[in-house]
Coordinates of C-alpha atoms in Angstrom, one line a residue:
M1 CA 29.1 14.4 6.5
K2 CA 27.3 11.4 6.0
Q3 CA 24.9 10.6 3.1
I4 CA 21.3 10.8 3.6
C5 CA 19.2 9.7 0.2
R6 CA 15.9 11.7 0.9
A7 CA 13.0 12.4 -1.1
M8 CA 14.1 15.8 -2.8
G9 CA 11.0 18.5 -2.2
G10 CA 8.6 16.1 -1.3
D11 CA 8.0 14.6 -4.8
E12 CA 4.3 12.8 -4.6
T13 CA 5.3 10.7 -7.5
K14 CA 8.4 9.3 -6.6
K15 CA 8.7 5.6 -6.1
I16 CA 9.4 3.7 -3.5
P17 CA 12.3 1.0 -4.0
Q18 CA 12.2 -2.9 -4.1
R19 CA 13.7 -5.6 -2.7
Q20 CA 14.4 -9.0 -4.2
Y21 CA 12.0 -11.4 -2.3
A22 CA 11.4 -14.9 -3.4
P23 CA 13.6 -15.5 -6.5
D24 CA 13.6 -19.3 -5.6
N25 CA 10.3 -19.7 -5.2
P26 CA 8.1 -19.2 -8.5
R27 CA 4.7 -19.2 -6.6
L28 CA 5.8 -16.0 -4.8
P29 CA 6.6 -12.6 -6.3
S30 CA 10.2 -12.0 -7.0
N31 CA 10.5 -8.8 -5.9
T32 CA 8.1 -7.3 -3.5
P33 CA 8.1 -3.1 -2.3
I34 CA 9.8 -2.5 0.8
L35 CA 6.7 -0.6 2.2
G36 CA 3.5 -2.7 1.6
M37 CA 0.2 -1.3 2.5
G38 CA -1.8 -3.1 5.2
C39 CA -5.5 -2.2 4.2
S40 CA -7.3 -2.6 7.8
S41 CA -7.4 1.2 7.8
F42 CA -10.2 1.0 4.8
S43 CA -13.0 -0.3 6.5
A44 CA -15.2 1.0 9.6
F45 CA -12.2 -0.2 12.4
F46 CA -10.9 3.2 11.9
S47 CA -13.2 5.1 10.8
S48 CA -14.7 8.7 12.2
Q49 CA -18.2 8.3 14.1
D50 CA -20.1 9.2 10.5
E51 CA -18.6 6.5 8.8
G52 CA -19.7 4.1 11.4
I53 CA -22.6 3.1 9.7
L54 CA -20.6 0.9 6.9
A55 CA -21.3 -2.5 6.3
A56 CA -20.3 -5.0 3.8
D57 CA -24.0 -5.5 2.7
T58 CA -24.4 -2.0 2.2
I59 CA -21.6 -0.5 1.3
S60 CA -21.5 1.8 -1.7
K61 CA -18.6 2.8 -3.9
D62 CA -20.1 6.6 -4.0
H63 CA -19.8 7.0 -0.4
V64 CA -17.4 9.8 0.6
A65 CA -15.5 7.6 3.1
V66 CA -15.0 5.1 0.7
Q67 CA -14.1 7.7 -2.4
G68 CA -11.2 8.8 -0.2
W69 CA -9.5 5.2 0.6
V70 CA -9.9 4.3 -3.2
E71 CA -7.9 7.4 -4.2
T72 CA -5.6 6.8 -1.6
I73 CA -4.8 3.2 -3.0
R74 CA -4.7 4.4 -6.7
H75 CA -2.1 7.0 -5.4
A76 CA -0.4 4.6 -3.6
V77 CA 0.1 2.2 -5.9
L78 CA 0.4 4.2 -9.1
N79 CA 2.6 7.2 -8.1
R80 CA 4.4 6.0 -4.8
G81 CA 4.9 2.2 -6.2
I82 CA 3.5 0.5 -3.3
N83 CA 2.2 -2.3 -5.1
L84 CA 1.1 -4.7 -2.6
L85 CA -2.0 -4.5 -1.1
D86 CA -3.0 -6.8 2.5
T87 CA -6.2 -7.4 3.3
A88 CA -8.6 -9.5 5.4
P89 CA -12.2 -10.8 5.4
W90 CA -11.9 -10.0 9.3
Y91 CA -10.8 -5.9 8.3
G92 CA -14.2 -4.1 8.5
H93 CA -16.0 -7.4 8.1
G94 CA -15.8 -7.2 4.4
I95 CA -15.1 -3.6 4.0
S96 CA -12.0 -3.7 3.2
E97 CA -11.8 -6.2 0.7
I98 CA -15.0 -4.4 -1.4
T99 CA -12.9 -1.2 -1.1
V100 CA -9.8 -2.9 -2.1
G101 CA -11.9 -4.1 -5.4
Y102 CA -13.2 -0.9 -5.8
A103 CA -9.8 0.6 -6.2
L104 CA -8.7 -2.1 -8.2
D105 CA -11.5 -1.4 -10.5
N106 CA -9.7 2.1 -11.1
I107 CA -6.0 0.6 -11.2
L108 CA -6.0 -3.1 -13.4
K109 CA -6.7 -3.4 -17.0
N110 CA -9.2 -5.7 -17.9
E111 CA -7.5 -9.2 -18.8
E112 CA -8.0 -12.7 -19.3
D113 CA -6.2 -14.8 -16.7
E114 CA -4.1 -17.5 -18.0
R115 CA -0.9 -18.4 -15.9
E116 CA 1.2 -22.0 -15.6
Y117 CA 0.4 -24.5 -12.9
N118 CA 2.5 -27.9 -13.0
D119 CA 3.6 -27.4 -16.7
Q120 CA -0.1 -27.0 -17.9
K121 CA -2.0 -23.5 -19.5
L122 CA -5.0 -23.2 -16.5
M123 CA -8.1 -20.8 -18.1
L124 CA -9.4 -19.9 -14.2
P125 CA -13.2 -19.2 -13.9
K126 CA -14.0 -16.0 -14.8
L127 CA -14.7 -14.2 -11.3
Q128 CA -14.0 -10.9 -12.7
K129 CA -17.6 -9.1 -12.8
R130 CA -17.3 -5.4 -12.7
T131 CA -15.4 -3.5 -16.0
R132 CA -11.9 -2.4 -15.1
T133 CA -10.8 1.3 -16.1
G134 CA -7.1 1.1 -15.4
S135 CA -3.7 0.3 -16.8
L136 CA -1.7 -1.6 -14.7
P137 CA -1.4 -5.5 -15.7
R138 CA -2.8 -7.8 -12.6
S139 CA 0.9 -9.3 -12.8
Q140 CA 2.4 -6.1 -11.1
L141 CA 0.1 -5.7 -8.1
I142 CA 0.6 -8.0 -5.1
I143 CA -2.9 -9.1 -3.3
N144 CA -3.2 -11.0 -0.4
T145 CA -5.8 -11.9 1.9
K146 CA -6.5 -14.3 4.9
V147 CA -9.0 -16.5 6.0
G148 CA -10.1 -17.7 9.8
R149 CA -11.4 -14.6 11.0
Y150 CA -14.5 -12.9 10.2
E151 CA -17.5 -11.4 12.0
S152 CA -17.4 -9.2 15.1
Y153 CA -19.5 -11.4 17.4
P154 CA -17.7 -13.7 19.6
L155 CA -19.7 -16.8 18.8
H156 CA -19.3 -16.1 14.8
Q157 CA -15.6 -14.7 15.0
F158 CA -13.8 -17.6 13.9
D159 CA -14.3 -20.8 11.3
F160 CA -11.3 -22.8 10.7
S161 CA -13.5 -25.3 8.7
Y162 CA -13.0 -26.6 5.1
D163 CA -16.4 -25.5 3.9
A164 CA -15.8 -21.7 5.8
T165 CA -12.2 -21.5 4.0
I166 CA -13.3 -22.5 0.4
N167 CA -16.3 -20.1 0.8
S168 CA -14.4 -17.5 2.0
V169 CA -11.6 -17.3 -0.7
H170 CA -14.3 -17.3 -3.3
R171 CA -15.9 -14.5 -1.5
S172 CA -13.0 -12.6 -1.2
L173 CA -12.2 -13.2 -5.2
E174 CA -15.3 -12.0 -6.1
R175 CA -15.4 -8.6 -3.6
M176 CA -11.9 -7.7 -4.8
N177 CA -13.4 -8.3 -8.2
C178 CA -10.0 -10.6 -9.0
T179 CA -9.1 -14.1 -10.5
Y180 CA -6.4 -15.1 -8.6
I181 CA -5.3 -14.2 -5.0
D182 CA -1.2 -13.9 -4.9
V183 CA -1.0 -15.2 -1.1
I184 CA -3.7 -16.8 1.1
Q185 CA -3.1 -16.7 4.6
L186 CA -4.2 -18.2 7.6
H187 CA -5.4 -15.6 9.8
D188 CA -4.6 -15.8 13.6
P189 CA -4.3 -19.5 13.7
E190 CA -3.7 -19.3 17.7
F191 CA -7.2 -18.3 17.8
S192 CA -8.1 -22.0 16.4
P193 CA -10.3 -24.1 19.0
S194 CA -7.4 -26.9 17.9
L195 CA -4.5 -27.7 15.9
S196 CA -5.9 -30.7 14.4
I197 CA -8.9 -28.8 12.6
L198 CA -6.3 -26.4 10.9
I199 CA -4.3 -29.7 10.0
D200 CA -7.4 -31.8 8.8
E201 CA -9.9 -29.2 7.0
T202 CA -8.1 -25.4 6.8
I203 CA -4.4 -26.2 5.5
P204 CA -6.1 -29.0 2.7
A205 CA -8.4 -26.2 2.2
L206 CA -6.0 -23.9 1.3
L207 CA -4.0 -26.6 -0.7
D208 CA -7.3 -27.1 -2.7
C209 CA -7.3 -23.5 -3.3
R210 CA -3.7 -22.9 -4.4
K211 CA -4.4 -26.3 -6.8
R212 CA -7.1 -24.9 -8.5
G213 CA -5.6 -21.9 -9.0
W214 CA -7.7 -19.3 -6.8
A215 CA -4.2 -18.0 -5.3
N216 CA -0.3 -18.5 -6.3
A217 CA 1.0 -19.3 -2.5
I218 CA -0.1 -20.2 1.1
G219 CA 1.0 -17.7 4.2
L220 CA 0.0 -17.7 7.6
T221 CA 0.1 -14.8 10.0
G222 CA -0.5 -14.3 13.7
Y223 CA 1.2 -12.8 16.8
P224 CA 2.9 -15.5 19.2
L225 CA 5.7 -17.0 16.9
E226 CA 6.1 -19.9 18.6
V227 CA 2.5 -21.3 17.4
Q228 CA 3.4 -20.0 13.7
H229 CA 6.5 -22.6 14.4
Q230 CA 4.4 -25.3 15.7
I231 CA 2.1 -25.1 12.9
L232 CA 5.3 -25.2 10.1
V233 CA 6.7 -28.3 11.8
E234 CA 3.4 -30.2 12.2
C235 CA 2.7 -29.7 8.6
R236 CA 5.7 -31.2 7.5
G237 CA 5.3 -35.2 7.0
K238 CA 1.6 -34.8 7.8
I239 CA -0.3 -33.3 4.8
G240 CA 0.5 -34.7 1.4
D241 CA 2.0 -31.7 -0.6
R242 CA 5.5 -31.4 1.2
V243 CA 5.6 -27.8 0.6
V244 CA 2.5 -26.0 2.3
F245 CA 3.2 -22.5 3.5
D246 CA 5.7 -20.2 1.0
Q247 CA 5.2 -17.5 3.7
S248 CA 4.8 -16.2 7.1
L249 CA 3.5 -12.4 8.3
V250 CA 4.3 -12.0 11.9
Y251 CA 3.5 -8.4 13.4
C252 CA 4.8 -6.3 16.5
H253 CA 7.6 -8.4 16.2
N254 CA 10.0 -6.1 14.2
N255 CA 10.0 -2.9 15.8
L256 CA 12.1 -0.6 18.5
H257 CA 10.9 -2.6 21.7
D258 CA 10.4 -5.9 20.1
M259 CA 13.2 -7.5 17.9
S260 CA 12.4 -11.1 19.2
L261 CA 12.0 -11.8 15.4
Y262 CA 15.7 -12.4 15.4
C263 CA 16.7 -12.0 18.9
D264 CA 15.0 -14.7 20.5
A265 CA 16.4 -18.3 19.8
C266 CA 14.3 -20.8 21.2
F267 CA 13.4 -22.7 18.3
P268 CA 15.1 -25.9 17.3
P269 CA 17.1 -26.2 14.1
V270 CA 15.5 -27.5 10.8
G271 CA 17.2 -31.2 9.7
G272 CA 18.9 -31.7 6.8
E273 CA 17.7 -33.1 3.7
G274 CA 15.4 -35.9 3.4
E275 CA 12.8 -35.9 5.7
G276 CA 13.4 -32.1 6.6
K277 CA 12.4 -32.7 10.4
E278 CA 13.9 -31.1 13.1
I279 CA 16.9 -32.3 14.7
E280 CA 15.9 -34.8 17.5
D281 CA 19.1 -34.5 19.8
R282 CA 18.5 -30.7 21.3
E283 CA 21.7 -31.6 23.2
K284 CA 23.8 -31.4 20.2
C285 CA 22.4 -28.4 18.6
S286 CA 21.5 -24.7 19.9
T287 CA 18.7 -23.2 19.2
I288 CA 17.8 -20.1 16.4
S289 CA 15.3 -17.3 16.1
Y290 CA 12.4 -17.8 14.1
A291 CA 13.8 -15.8 11.1
E292 CA 16.5 -18.3 10.9
F293 CA 14.2 -20.9 11.1
C294 CA 12.1 -19.5 8.6
K295 CA 15.0 -19.0 6.6
Q296 CA 16.3 -22.6 6.6
S297 CA 12.8 -23.8 5.8
N298 CA 12.7 -21.6 2.5
I299 CA 9.6 -19.5 4.1
H300 CA 9.8 -16.1 3.2
L301 CA 9.3 -13.4 5.9
M302 CA 6.9 -10.2 5.7
A303 CA 6.5 -8.1 8.7
A304 CA 3.5 -5.7 10.1
A305 CA 2.8 -3.0 12.6
P306 CA 6.3 -1.2 12.7
L307 CA 4.2 1.0 15.1
S308 CA 3.1 -1.5 17.4
M309 CA -0.5 -0.8 16.7
G310 CA 0.1 2.4 18.1
L311 CA 2.3 2.1 20.5
L312 CA 5.3 4.1 18.9
T313 CA 3.0 7.1 18.1
M314 CA 2.8 10.3 20.5
A315 CA -0.8 9.5 20.6
G316 CA -0.6 5.8 22.4
P317 CA -2.0 3.3 21.7
P318 CA -6.0 2.3 21.9
S319 CA -7.9 1.2 24.9
W320 CA -8.1 -2.4 23.8
H321 CA -4.1 -2.4 22.9
P322 CA -3.0 -6.0 24.6
A323 CA 0.1 -4.5 26.1
S324 CA 1.0 -4.4 29.8
T325 CA 1.2 -1.2 31.6
P326 CA 4.7 -1.1 31.8
L327 CA 5.0 -1.3 28.2
K328 CA 2.8 1.3 27.9
D329 CA 4.7 3.6 29.9
A330 CA 8.4 2.7 28.2
C331 CA 6.7 4.1 25.1
S332 CA 5.4 6.8 25.9
T333 CA 8.7 7.6 27.5
A334 CA 10.5 7.0 24.3
A335 CA 7.7 8.9 22.2
S336 CA 8.9 11.9 24.6
M337 CA 12.5 11.3 24.4
C338 CA 12.6 11.4 20.8
D339 CA 10.0 14.3 21.0
S340 CA 12.7 16.3 22.6
K341 CA 15.0 16.0 20.0
G342 CA 12.9 17.1 17.1
V343 CA 11.9 13.4 16.1
N344 CA 8.7 11.8 15.4
I345 CA 9.1 8.5 17.2
S346 CA 6.4 6.8 14.5
S347 CA 8.9 8.0 11.5
L348 CA 12.0 6.6 13.3
A349 CA 10.0 3.3 13.9
V350 CA 9.4 2.9 10.2
L351 CA 12.7 3.8 9.4
Y352 CA 14.2 1.1 12.0
A353 CA 11.5 -1.4 10.9
L354 CA 12.6 -0.9 7.2
S355 CA 16.2 -1.4 8.1
Q356 CA 16.1 -5.1 8.6
R357 CA 17.1 -7.2 5.5
E358 CA 15.6 -10.6 6.4
V359 CA 12.0 -8.8 5.9
G360 CA 10.9 -8.7 2.2
C361 CA 8.1 -5.9 2.8
T362 CA 7.0 -4.2 5.6
L363 CA 3.4 -3.8 6.1
L364 CA 1.8 -0.3 7.6
G365 CA -1.6 1.1 7.6
M366 CA -2.3 4.3 5.6
K367 CA -5.6 5.6 5.6
N368 CA -5.0 8.5 3.5
I369 CA -3.2 10.0 0.9
K370 CA -1.3 12.2 3.4
E371 CA -0.4 9.0 5.3
V372 CA 0.9 7.5 2.2
N373 CA 3.1 10.2 1.2
L374 CA 4.5 10.5 4.8
A375 CA 5.3 6.7 5.0
A376 CA 6.6 6.5 1.1
D377 CA 9.3 9.4 1.7
L378 CA 10.9 7.6 4.6
A379 CA 10.8 4.4 2.3
I380 CA 12.7 6.3 -0.6
R381 CA 15.8 7.2 2.3
F382 CA 16.3 3.7 1.3
C383 CA 16.8 4.0 -2.6
V384 CA 20.7 4.0 -1.8
F385 CA 20.8 0.0 -1.1
N386 CA 20.8 -2.6 -3.5
F387 CA 18.2 -4.6 -1.8
G388 CA 19.4 -8.3 -3.4
I389 CA 20.0 -11.7 -3.2
D390 CA 24.0 -11.1 -1.7
E391 CA 22.4 -9.9 1.3
S392 CA 23.7 -11.5 4.6
S393 CA 21.4 -12.5 6.8
N394 CA 21.5 -11.0 10.4
G395 CA 19.2 -14.0 11.8
T396 CA 21.7 -16.0 13.7
N397 CA 21.6 -16.8 17.3
D398 CA 24.5 -15.0 18.4
Q399 CA 22.9 -11.3 17.6
P400 CA 23.1 -9.0 20.1
R401 CA 19.9 -7.7 21.6
R402 CA 18.9 -4.7 19.3
V403 CA 19.7 -5.8 15.5
L404 CA 21.3 -2.5 14.7
D405 CA 23.0 -2.3 10.7
S406 CA 24.7 0.5 11.2
R407 CA 25.7 0.4 7.3
I408 CA 22.1 0.8 6.6
L409 CA 21.0 3.2 9.3
D410 CA 24.0 5.4 9.2
Q411 CA 23.2 6.8 5.5
V412 CA 19.5 6.6 6.4
L413 CA 19.0 8.7 9.2
S414 CA 19.9 12.3 10.1
P415 CA 22.2 13.7 13.1
R416 CA 19.0 13.9 15.5
E417 CA 17.1 10.6 14.8
S418 CA 20.7 8.7 15.1
E419 CA 20.5 10.7 18.2
A420 CA 17.4 9.6 19.6
L421 CA 17.5 6.3 18.3
A422 CA 20.8 5.9 20.6
L423 CA 19.2 7.0 23.6
I424 CA 15.7 5.0 23.5
L425 CA 17.7 1.9 23.0
D426 CA 20.4 2.2 25.5
E427 CA 20.4 -1.0 27.0
D428 CA 21.5 0.2 30.5
E429 CA 19.1 3.6 30.8
G430 CA 17.1 3.2 27.8
P431 CA 13.0 3.1 28.4
F432 CA 13.2 0.1 26.9
A433 CA 15.9 -1.9 29.1
S434 CA 13.6 -2.8 32.1
I435 CA 11.0 -4.4 29.6
I436 CA 13.9 -6.5 28.0
S437 CA 15.1 -7.8 31.3
N438 CA 12.2 -9.0 32.7
G439 CA 10.5 -10.2 29.2
D440 CA 7.7 -7.2 29.5
Y441 CA 8.6 -6.3 25.8
R442 CA 5.9 -8.1 24.4
W443 CA 2.3 -9.6 25.7
N444 CA 1.4 -13.0 25.5
G445 CA -0.8 -13.9 22.6
K446 CA -1.9 -17.1 23.4
E447 CA -3.1 -16.0 26.7
E448 CA -5.2 -13.6 24.8
A449 CA -6.7 -16.6 22.8
K450 CA -7.5 -18.1 26.2
K451 CA -9.3 -15.3 27.5
F452 CA -11.4 -15.0 24.4
W453 CA -12.8 -18.5 24.5
A454 CA -13.3 -17.9 28.0
L455 CA -15.7 -15.1 26.6
V456 CA -17.4 -17.5 24.2
D457 CA -17.6 -20.0 26.7
E458 CA -19.5 -17.3 28.9
L459 CA -22.0 -15.9 26.0
K460 CA -22.9 -19.8 25.3
R461 CA -23.8 -20.1 28.8
Q462 CA -25.7 -16.8 28.6
E463 CA -27.6 -17.9 25.3
V464 CA -28.5 -21.4 27.0
G465 CA -29.8 -19.5 29.8
S466 CA -32.0 -17.1 27.8
V467 CA -33.4 -19.8 25.9
L468 CA -34.1 -21.7 29.1
N469 CA -35.9 -18.9 30.8
I470 CA -37.6 -18.6 27.5
A471 CA -39.3 -22.0 28.0
R472 CA -40.0 -21.8 31.4
A473 CA -42.0 -18.3 30.9
S474 CA -44.1 -20.4 27.9
V475 CA -44.9 -22.9 29.8
V476 CA -46.1 -20.7 32.7

């Protein structure tokens, strides 16, 4: 009988394992927890009706919802070892960052921030304004946030300008009561009006933030892998600092129905030493996956949304989910198949995502202590593995459609879970077989961006029309 490493007795103080992440990049953490906390849940995005009145300019730490979120973060960090928090100004339009800040006040100890930059000691401006009551050193917590996406109203939702980026990072530091951010990330660049504004304004602003010591490292995150790839390639040779991006965060490409992060070999490999350009003669080289491209470029990977934004749950996705009907139906069928075997598809999806060794940390939204414990207990099953530097990469272009590492899964899955996984991943008769063959296993992120900008154009026309009508009325 195979060995299964589990959290015995539901121990709510047992900490999850760490994974070696970036020992070769001093700007990034050398180790990360295999499971990180996605903080979009700590906002009115996912709140009950009575919590919907929360807003960034009126939020209070005394609000019952905020108190629950703060305690959830505290429990995750101190009791379960989930010491990576990923937030954004977009999450609740500021509420998530403020909530994280309240939690940090209870977790971290007061300390003057002093770090090494370019072999010189740099004393950062004292942005910490509230007194902390915790005992954890700041260096033992990874805090990542983002820039570029902000307000709910479409006309004010995105701003990739230099000034907006600088102001956003400074505002995030104040909201979270921090002196620095570990990784500042370019958020959803597929929605940028142009690539040029990213190259000319956003990225120089991020580099300035890193130079000022406001952030240790720079990352980017978005849905279309091809957009991230394009930005990474365009940055080489066009911006003074040769190393721009340290990290790439992808979402919904590391799950049961979509493993394109490893399996879609459609990106040219990185050139040799020197210029670091793509190999120009594509006929003489095979293309590689995005995961392998990042590995060759020394860009470290994280992945979010192992539940594919609700697709891989019994309840199903929210109404706004961009997936096609065939994909939604396939996920619903997979959930029912798992349920028939006594297996929760969400648990299976998390275990499957965590088994992929190329990803340093998998981000999952956990809105309360119960969800933290459920997820942490799954992550603890991986305690028998040494996630070290000697791990081999599976991100090559000769991988099968499904990236299965039996050496890991055989030890973390129960017999029922193994049976359910085999059923839903059957390449001939499984629920995902047809959507994989016809390309419906994912949605078109670039088309979603086009729809958004079409809506923006329509809203602008309506505003102009309203102004003209008011002008006409005043004349009459």
